PDB file of C-alpha atoms and ligand atoms in Angstrom:
ATOM      1  CA  UNK V1339       0.000   0.000   0.000  1.00  0.00           C
ATOM      2  CA  UNK V1340       1.409   3.404  -0.976  1.00  0.00           C
ATOM      3  CA  UNK V1341      -0.140   6.099   1.210  1.00  0.00           C
ATOM      4  CA  UNK V1342       1.363   8.752  -1.035  1.00  0.00           C
ATOM      5  CA  UNK V1343      -1.711   8.102  -3.190  1.00  0.00           C
ATOM      6  CA  UNK V1344      -3.592  10.160  -0.589  1.00  0.00           C
ATOM      7  CA  UNK V1345      -1.505  13.180  -1.575  1.00  0.00           C
ATOM      8  CA  UNK V1346      -3.322  13.175  -4.913  1.00  0.00           C
ATOM      9  CA  UNK V1347      -6.673  13.864  -3.237  1.00  0.00           C
ATOM     10  CA  UNK V1348      -7.592  17.522  -3.659  1.00  0.00           C
ATOM     11  CA  UNK V1349      -9.000  19.901  -1.043  1.00  0.00           C
ATOM     12  CA  UNK V1350      -9.559  23.567  -0.332  1.00  0.00           C
ATOM     13  CA  UNK V1351      -8.458  25.542   2.713  1.00  0.00           C
ATOM     14  CA  UNK V1352     -10.931  27.004   5.171  1.00  0.00           C
ATOM     15  CA  UNK V1353     -11.241  28.672   8.553  1.00  0.00           C
ATOM     16  CA  UNK V1354     -14.014  27.000  10.558  1.00  0.00           C
ATOM     17  CA  UNK V1355     -15.606  29.159  13.275  1.00  0.00           C
ATOM     18  CA  UNK V1356     -17.943  28.098  16.076  1.00  0.00           C
ATOM     19  CA  UNK V1357     -19.156  29.138  19.504  1.00  0.00           C
ATOM     20  CA  UNK V1358     -20.053  27.776  22.916  1.00  0.00           C
ATOM     21  CA  UNK V1359     -22.318  30.218  24.764  1.00  0.00           C
ATOM     22  CA  UNK V1360     -20.381  33.496  24.484  1.00  0.00           C
ATOM     23  CA  UNK V1361     -17.004  31.926  23.715  1.00  0.00           C
ATOM     24  CA  UNK V1362     -15.823  31.977  20.116  1.00  0.00           C
ATOM     25  CA  UNK V1363     -13.112  29.969  18.388  1.00  0.00           C
ATOM     26  CA  UNK V1364     -11.904  29.153  14.885  1.00  0.00           C
ATOM     27  CA  UNK V1365      -9.514  26.703  13.283  1.00  0.00           C
ATOM     28  CA  UNK V1366      -8.030  25.848   9.904  1.00  0.00           C
ATOM     29  CA  UNK V1367      -9.503  22.854   8.062  1.00  0.00           C
ATOM     30  CA  UNK V1368      -9.273  21.377   4.588  1.00  0.00           C
ATOM     31  CA  UNK V1369     -12.232  19.018   4.870  1.00  0.00           C
ATOM     32  CA  UNK V1370     -15.295  20.991   3.799  1.00  0.00           C
ATOM     33  CA  UNK V1371     -17.414  19.234   1.164  1.00  0.00           C
ATOM     34  CA  UNK V1372     -20.747  20.125  -0.389  1.00  0.00           C
ATOM     35  CA  UNK V1373     -22.874  16.990  -0.159  1.00  0.00           C
ATOM     36  CA  UNK V1374     -26.337  18.119  -1.442  1.00  0.00           C
ATOM     37  CA  UNK V1375     -27.648  21.049  -3.460  1.00  0.00           C
ATOM     38  CA  UNK V1376     -31.354  21.115  -2.518  1.00  0.00           C
ATOM     39  CA  UNK V1377     -31.273  21.877   0.325  1.00  0.00           C
ATOM     40  CA  UNK V1378     -27.650  23.009   0.292  1.00  0.00           C
ATOM     41  CA  UNK V1379     -25.821  20.717   2.702  1.00  0.00           C
ATOM     42  CA  UNK V1380     -22.120  20.642   3.523  1.00  0.00           C
ATOM     43  CA  UNK V1381     -19.928  18.590   5.824  1.00  0.00           C
ATOM     44  CA  UNK V1382     -16.720  19.220   7.727  1.00  0.00           C
ATOM     45  CA  UNK V1383     -14.486  16.739   9.534  1.00  0.00           C
ATOM     46  CA  UNK V1384     -12.934  17.939  12.818  1.00  0.00           C
ATOM     47  CA  UNK V1385     -10.527  16.295  15.275  1.00  0.00           C
ATOM     48  CA  UNK V1386     -12.240  15.411  18.547  1.00  0.00           C
ATOM     49  CA  UNK V1387      -9.434  16.970  20.571  1.00  0.00           C
ATOM     50  CA  UNK V1388      -9.918  20.413  19.043  1.00  0.00           C
ATOM     51  CA  UNK V1389     -11.717  23.182  20.908  1.00  0.00           C
ATOM     52  CA  UNK V1390     -13.731  23.902  17.751  1.00  0.00           C
ATOM     53  CA  UNK V1391     -15.043  20.318  17.938  1.00  0.00           C
ATOM     54  CA  UNK V1392     -16.280  20.940  21.482  1.00  0.00           C
ATOM     55  CA  UNK V1393     -17.899  24.206  20.345  1.00  0.00           C
ATOM     56  CA  UNK V1394     -19.682  22.700  17.302  1.00  0.00           C
ATOM     57  CA  UNK V1395     -20.929  19.804  19.431  1.00  0.00           C
ATOM     58  CA  UNK V1396     -22.313  22.276  21.954  1.00  0.00           C
ATOM     59  CA  UNK V1397     -23.871  24.926  19.680  1.00  0.00           C
ATOM     60  CA  UNK V1398     -24.629  22.868  16.570  1.00  0.00           C
ATOM     61  CA  UNK V1399     -23.409  25.648  14.295  1.00  0.00           C
ATOM     62  CA  UNK V1400     -20.255  26.489  12.373  1.00  0.00           C
ATOM     63  CA  UNK V1401     -19.039  28.974   9.805  1.00  0.00           C
ATOM     64  CA  UNK V1402     -16.749  28.330   6.858  1.00  0.00           C
ATOM     65  CA  UNK V1403     -14.473  31.102   5.566  1.00  0.00           C
ATOM     66  CA  UNK V1404     -13.159  30.120   2.151  1.00  0.00           C
ATOM     67  CA  UNK V1405      -9.554  31.251   1.962  1.00  0.00           C
ATOM     68  CA  UNK V1406      -7.993  33.155  -0.883  1.00  0.00           C
ATOM     69  CA  UNK V1407      -4.725  32.132  -2.491  1.00  0.00           C
ATOM     70  CA  UNK V1408      -3.105  35.289  -1.108  1.00  0.00           C
ATOM     71  CA  UNK V1409      -3.671  34.183   2.506  1.00  0.00           C
ATOM     72  CA  UNK V1410      -0.207  34.208   4.139  1.00  0.00           C
ATOM     73  CA  UNK V1411       1.114  31.180   6.027  1.00  0.00           C
ATOM     74  CA  UNK V1412       1.007  33.242   9.215  1.00  0.00           C
ATOM     75  CA  UNK V1413      -2.783  33.614   8.901  1.00  0.00           C
ATOM     76  CA  UNK V1414      -3.378  29.936   8.111  1.00  0.00           C
ATOM     77  CA  UNK V1415      -0.912  28.764  10.764  1.00  0.00           C
ATOM     78  CA  UNK V1416      -2.332  31.030  13.464  1.00  0.00           C
ATOM     79  CA  UNK V1417      -5.601  29.095  13.226  1.00  0.00           C
ATOM     80  CA  UNK V1418      -3.997  25.705  12.667  1.00  0.00           C
ATOM     81  CA  UNK V1419      -1.064  25.182  15.009  1.00  0.00           C
ATOM     82  CA  UNK V1420      -2.332  26.769  18.202  1.00  0.00           C
ATOM     83  CA  UNK V1421      -5.287  25.809  20.370  1.00  0.00           C
ATOM     84  CA  UNK V1422      -8.051  28.188  21.338  1.00  0.00           C
ATOM     85  CA  UNK V1423      -7.578  26.735  24.840  1.00  0.00           C
ATOM     86  CA  UNK V1424      -4.212  28.530  25.050  1.00  0.00           C
ATOM     87  CA  UNK V1425      -4.772  31.707  23.035  1.00  0.00           C
ATOM     88  CA  UNK V1426      -7.623  33.870  21.805  1.00  0.00           C
ATOM     89  CA  UNK V1427      -7.199  33.149  18.111  1.00  0.00           C
ATOM     90  CA  UNK V1428      -9.655  35.880  17.112  1.00  0.00           C
ATOM     91  CA  UNK V1429      -7.720  38.633  18.874  1.00  0.00           C
ATOM     92  CA  UNK V1430      -6.529  41.150  16.281  1.00  0.00           C
ATOM     93  CA  UNK V1431      -8.430  39.338  13.532  1.00  0.00           C
ATOM     94  CA  UNK V1432     -11.105  40.939  11.379  1.00  0.00           C
ATOM     95  CA  UNK V1433     -14.253  38.865  11.982  1.00  0.00           C
ATOM     96  CA  UNK V1434     -17.949  39.269  12.526  1.00  0.00           C
ATOM     97  CA  UNK V1435     -20.535  37.216  14.350  1.00  0.00           C
ATOM     98  CA  UNK V1436     -22.958  35.693  11.872  1.00  0.00           C
ATOM     99  CA  UNK V1437     -26.650  34.939  12.198  1.00  0.00           C
ATOM    100  CA  UNK V1438     -25.882  31.554  13.740  1.00  0.00           C
ATOM    101  CA  UNK V1439     -23.710  33.256  16.361  1.00  0.00           C
ATOM    102  CA  UNK V1440     -20.580  31.636  14.934  1.00  0.00           C
ATOM    103  CA  UNK V1441     -17.622  33.933  14.213  1.00  0.00           C
ATOM    104  CA  UNK V1442     -16.875  34.469  10.526  1.00  0.00           C
ATOM    105  CA  UNK V1443     -13.206  35.252   9.892  1.00  0.00           C
ATOM    106  CA  UNK V1444     -13.124  37.873   7.124  1.00  0.00           C
ATOM    107  CA  UNK V1445      -9.361  38.322   6.625  1.00  0.00           C
ATOM    108  CA  UNK V1446      -8.244  36.676   3.346  1.00  0.00           C
ATOM    109  CA  UNK V1447     -11.723  35.158   2.859  1.00  0.00           C
ATOM    110  CA  UNK V1448     -13.322  35.117  -0.583  1.00  0.00           C
ATOM    111  CA  UNK V1449     -16.704  33.873   0.637  1.00  0.00           C
ATOM    112  CA  UNK V1450     -18.295  32.366   3.694  1.00  0.00           C
ATOM    113  CA  UNK V1451     -21.013  29.909   4.680  1.00  0.00           C
ATOM    114  CA  UNK V1452     -22.928  29.451   7.896  1.00  0.00           C
ATOM    115  CA  UNK V1453     -24.152  25.978   8.743  1.00  0.00           C
ATOM    116  CA  UNK V1454     -26.618  24.445  11.191  1.00  0.00           C
ATOM    117  CA  UNK V1455     -25.600  20.889  12.036  1.00  0.00           C
ATOM    118  CA  UNK V1456     -28.255  18.251  11.330  1.00  0.00           C
ATOM    119  CA  UNK V1457     -26.197  15.130  11.900  1.00  0.00           C
ATOM    120  CA  UNK V1458     -22.795  14.128  13.123  1.00  0.00           C
ATOM    121  CA  UNK V1459     -20.877  10.972  12.488  1.00  0.00           C
ATOM    122  CA  UNK V1460     -18.428   9.542  15.023  1.00  0.00           C
ATOM    123  CA  UNK V1461     -15.240   8.497  13.227  1.00  0.00           C
ATOM    124  CA  UNK V1462     -12.976   7.409  16.128  1.00  0.00           C
ATOM    125  CA  UNK V1463     -10.472  10.287  16.219  1.00  0.00           C
ATOM    126  CA  UNK V1464     -12.687  12.696  14.282  1.00  0.00           C
ATOM    127  CA  UNK V1465     -16.308  13.700  13.848  1.00  0.00           C
ATOM    128  CA  UNK V1466     -17.916  14.627  10.549  1.00  0.00           C
ATOM    129  CA  UNK V1467     -20.560  17.310  11.038  1.00  0.00           C
ATOM    130  CA  UNK V1468     -23.202  17.548   8.327  1.00  0.00           C
ATOM    131  CA  UNK V1469     -25.596  20.465   8.099  1.00  0.00           C
ATOM    132  CA  UNK V1470     -27.686  22.832   6.069  1.00  0.00           C
ATOM    133  CA  UNK V1471     -26.221  26.100   4.823  1.00  0.00           C
ATOM    134  CA  UNK V1472     -28.376  28.851   6.349  1.00  0.00           C
ATOM    135  CA  UNK V1473     -26.345  31.848   5.163  1.00  0.00           C
ATOM    136  CA  UNK V1474     -23.724  32.420   2.480  1.00  0.00           C
ATOM    137  CA  UNK V1475     -22.018  35.465   1.017  1.00  0.00           C
ATOM    138  CA  UNK V1476     -19.356  36.263  -1.559  1.00  0.00           C
ATOM    139  CA  UNK V1477     -16.983  38.883  -0.112  1.00  0.00           C
ATOM    140  CA  UNK V1478     -14.660  39.482  -3.052  1.00  0.00           C
ATOM    141  CA  UNK V1479     -13.424  37.977  -6.287  1.00  0.00           C
ATOM    142  CA  UNK V1480     -10.245  35.902  -6.262  1.00  0.00           C
ATOM    143  CA  UNK V1481      -8.632  32.520  -6.585  1.00  0.00           C
ATOM    144  CA  UNK V1482      -9.491  30.046  -3.796  1.00  0.00           C
ATOM    145  CA  UNK V1483      -6.545  28.502  -1.966  1.00  0.00           C
ATOM    146  CA  UNK V1484      -6.190  24.790  -2.562  1.00  0.00           C
ATOM    147  CA  UNK V1485      -4.468  22.353  -0.234  1.00  0.00           C
ATOM    148  CA  UNK V1486      -2.027  21.453  -3.016  1.00  0.00           C
ATOM    149  CA  UNK V1487      -1.067  25.115  -3.516  1.00  0.00           C
ATOM    150  CA  UNK V1488      -0.670  25.516   0.241  1.00  0.00           C
ATOM    151  CA  UNK V1489       1.801  22.639   0.313  1.00  0.00           C
ATOM    152  CA  UNK V1490       3.638  23.074  -2.985  1.00  0.00           C
ATOM    153  CA  UNK V1491       3.870  26.839  -3.372  1.00  0.00           C
ATOM    154  CA  UNK V1492       3.488  28.150   0.145  1.00  0.00           C
ATOM    155  CA  UNK V1493       5.354  25.166   1.651  1.00  0.00           C
ATOM    156  CA  UNK V1494       2.788  24.846   4.417  1.00  0.00           C
ATOM    157  CA  UNK V1495       2.637  21.822   6.707  1.00  0.00           C
ATOM    158  CA  UNK V1496      -0.112  19.663   8.200  1.00  0.00           C
ATOM    159  CA  UNK V1497      -0.637  19.234  11.944  1.00  0.00           C
ATOM    160  CA  UNK V1498      -0.808  15.647  13.160  1.00  0.00           C
ATOM    161  CA  UNK V1499      -4.400  16.283  14.311  1.00  0.00           C
ATOM    162  CA  UNK V1500      -5.682  16.967  10.776  1.00  0.00           C
ATOM    163  CA  UNK V1501      -7.724  14.179   9.144  1.00  0.00           C
ATOM    164  CA  UNK V1502      -5.533  14.394   6.050  1.00  0.00           C
ATOM    165  CA  UNK V1503      -2.273  14.058   8.000  1.00  0.00           C
ATOM    166  CA  UNK V1504      -0.068  11.361   6.469  1.00  0.00           C
ATOM    167  CA  UNK V1505       3.074  10.431   8.355  1.00  0.00           C
ATOM    168  CA  UNK V1506       6.021  11.418   6.209  1.00  0.00           C
ATOM    169  CA  UNK V1507       9.607  10.350   6.411  1.00  0.00           C
ATOM    170  CA  UNK V1508      12.088  13.179   6.488  1.00  0.00           C
ATOM    171  CA  UNK V1509      13.109  12.368   2.935  1.00  0.00           C
ATOM    172  CA  UNK V1510       9.555  12.775   1.702  1.00  0.00           C
ATOM    173  CA  UNK V1511       8.733  15.791   3.795  1.00  0.00           C
ATOM    174  CA  UNK V1512      11.732  17.917   2.898  1.00  0.00           C
ATOM    175  CA  UNK V1513      12.561  19.222  -0.559  1.00  0.00           C
ATOM    176  CA  UNK V1514      15.707  17.755  -2.121  1.00  0.00           C
ATOM    177  CA  UNK V1515      19.006  19.350  -1.122  1.00  0.00           C
ATOM    178  CA  UNK V1516      21.325  20.558  -3.890  1.00  0.00           C
ATOM    179  CA  UNK V1517      24.315  18.221  -4.232  1.00  0.00           C
ATOM    180  CA  UNK V1518      27.743  19.825  -3.910  1.00  0.00           C
ATOM    181  CA  UNK V1519      29.898  17.013  -5.329  1.00  0.00           C
ATOM    182  CA  UNK V1520      31.932  15.937  -2.337  1.00  0.00           C
ATOM    183  CA  UNK V1521      32.308  19.399  -0.845  1.00  0.00           C
ATOM    184  CA  UNK V1522      30.786  20.277   2.478  1.00  0.00           C
ATOM    185  CA  UNK V1523      27.671  22.271   1.779  1.00  0.00           C
ATOM    186  CA  UNK V1524      28.286  25.841   3.038  1.00  0.00           C
ATOM    187  CA  UNK V1525      26.646  26.252   6.446  1.00  0.00           C
ATOM    188  CA  UNK V1526      24.927  29.423   5.355  1.00  0.00           C
ATOM    189  CA  UNK V1527      22.738  27.495   2.909  1.00  0.00           C
ATOM    190  CA  UNK V1528      21.485  25.009   5.501  1.00  0.00           C
ATOM    191  CA  UNK V1529      17.772  24.506   5.821  1.00  0.00           C
ATOM    192  CA  UNK V1530      16.176  24.762   9.246  1.00  0.00           C
ATOM    193  CA  UNK V1531      12.981  23.084  10.414  1.00  0.00           C
ATOM    194  CA  UNK V1532      10.494  24.483  12.924  1.00  0.00           C
ATOM    195  CA  UNK V1533      10.137  21.879  15.679  1.00  0.00           C
ATOM    196  CA  UNK V1534       6.634  23.156  16.458  1.00  0.00           C
ATOM    197  CA  UNK V1535       4.950  22.902  13.055  1.00  0.00           C
ATOM    198  CA  UNK V1536       7.451  21.330  10.665  1.00  0.00           C
ATOM    199  CA  UNK V1537       7.864  24.358   8.401  1.00  0.00           C
ATOM    200  CA  UNK V1538      11.267  24.350   6.694  1.00  0.00           C
ATOM    201  CA  UNK V1539      13.141  27.622   6.144  1.00  0.00           C
ATOM    202  CA  UNK V1540      15.084  27.305   2.902  1.00  0.00           C
ATOM    203  CA  UNK V1541      17.573  30.141   2.309  1.00  0.00           C
ATOM    204  CA  UNK V1542      17.197  29.608  -1.430  1.00  0.00           C
ATOM    205  CA  UNK V1543      13.552  30.664  -1.114  1.00  0.00           C
ATOM    206  CA  UNK V1544      13.693  33.170   1.749  1.00  0.00           C
ATOM    207  CA  UNK V1545      10.396  33.991   3.455  1.00  0.00           C
ATOM    208  CA  UNK V1546       8.225  36.148   1.200  1.00  0.00           C
ATOM    209  CA  UNK V1547       5.567  36.548   3.925  1.00  0.00           C
ATOM    210  CA  UNK V1548       8.108  38.375   6.103  1.00  0.00           C
ATOM    211  CA  UNK V1549       9.840  40.170   3.205  1.00  0.00           C
ATOM    212  CA  UNK V1550      12.945  37.986   3.515  1.00  0.00           C
ATOM    213  CA  UNK V1551      14.344  37.693  -0.029  1.00  0.00           C
ATOM    214  CA  UNK V1552      15.924  34.498  -1.418  1.00  0.00           C
ATOM    215  CA  UNK V1553      19.573  34.057  -0.416  1.00  0.00           C
ATOM    216  CA  UNK V1554      19.315  35.055   3.247  1.00  0.00           C
ATOM    217  CA  UNK V1555      20.910  32.345   5.454  1.00  0.00           C
ATOM    218  CA  UNK V1556      18.939  31.220   8.494  1.00  0.00           C
ATOM    219  CA  UNK V1557      21.749  32.522  10.715  1.00  0.00           C
ATOM    220  CA  UNK V1558      21.307  36.022   9.266  1.00  0.00           C
ATOM    221  CA  UNK V1559      17.568  36.239   9.840  1.00  0.00           C
ATOM    222  CA  UNK V1560      16.683  39.024  12.273  1.00  0.00           C
ATOM    223  CA  UNK V1561      16.320  37.885  15.910  1.00  0.00           C
ATOM    224  CA  UNK V1562      12.656  38.881  15.911  1.00  0.00           C
ATOM    225  CA  UNK V1563      11.907  36.745  12.846  1.00  0.00           C
ATOM    226  CA  UNK V1564       9.287  34.081  13.591  1.00  0.00           C
ATOM    227  CA  UNK V1565       8.059  30.936  11.859  1.00  0.00           C
ATOM    228  CA  UNK V1566       5.614  32.106   9.167  1.00  0.00           C
ATOM    229  CA  UNK V1567       3.336  29.131   9.896  1.00  0.00           C
ATOM    230  CA  UNK V1568       3.084  28.946  13.682  1.00  0.00           C
ATOM    231  CA  UNK V1569       4.874  32.005  15.059  1.00  0.00           C
ATOM    232  CA  UNK V1570       7.647  30.043  16.835  1.00  0.00           C
ATOM    233  CA  UNK V1571      10.926  31.940  17.341  1.00  0.00           C
ATOM    234  CA  UNK V1572      14.351  31.083  15.867  1.00  0.00           C
ATOM    235  CA  UNK V1573      15.331  29.015  18.931  1.00  0.00           C
ATOM    236  CA  UNK V1574      12.585  26.559  18.003  1.00  0.00           C
ATOM    237  CA  UNK V1575      14.339  25.703  14.728  1.00  0.00           C
ATOM    238  CA  UNK V1576      16.780  22.857  14.148  1.00  0.00           C
ATOM    239  CA  UNK V1577      19.113  22.274  11.258  1.00  0.00           C
ATOM    240  CA  UNK V1578      17.854  19.827   8.614  1.00  0.00           C
ATOM    241  CA  UNK V1579      20.530  17.146   8.322  1.00  0.00           C
TER     242      UNK V1579
HETATM  243 FE1   FE U1484       6.396  26.725  12.957  1.00  0.00          FE
END
C-alpha cells in the first residue's frame, strides 16, 4: 500500500468558526465538502481533541471562511497550530458574528457559509458534522486557496491532528538538497525546520511573507523573525541534516 496516493486527493483551505455560549473559536480545516444542493448541505471533519469540535458539538453551528490564495502562512498557521484553549485566536483578527452566532473570519476570505448541524458521524479520532447552509455570502473575487497550492507553493505543513495528515519520512517531507559534489555544503545554505509545526526555512527561497528575499541564510535572519506558519521563534528551529 502506498499512502502517497492520498496526496493526490484535492482539497480547499478554510477557517471553521464556532461558539459555545459566548465563547468563540476558529480553526483551519481542509475538509469541507458540499454533499447536497437542494437543500444546500455541507460537511466538515474535525478532530475530537480540538476546541472547535467541542464548540460545534455544543452549539450545533459552524461557519466556513473560504480562503484566498493570497492568505499568508502566518494567517493559516495562526488558526492551525495553536489551540483556542491557550490563546484567543480571534484577537486582532477581522471577523464578525454571523446569524448563527458563529464567528466568521473575514481576513483573506473570498466567501463564507454558515451551517446548522443536522447530523454528526463519530469516526474514532474525528467527527464529521453535516448540516444545512443557512447563510452564504461572496466577499470578493479571487482565486481560492487549494491544499495542493498551500503545500507546494506556500510550503505549508499539516498538523498531526488533521484528518488528512499522512506520516512522512524526512526524505519525503523535505525538498531535495542541492548536491555539492563531495564538498561540504556551506553552512549558510542550511535549511532549518520548525520543531513546532514542521515548516522548513530554505535560504534559497527566503520567506516572502516576512519580506525575507531568497539568499538570506537562516543565521542572518533578524532575531525577531518568527516561523511564518506557527509564530515560533528562531530558537525553536533545528538544522535539517
Ligand atoms: Fe512553525
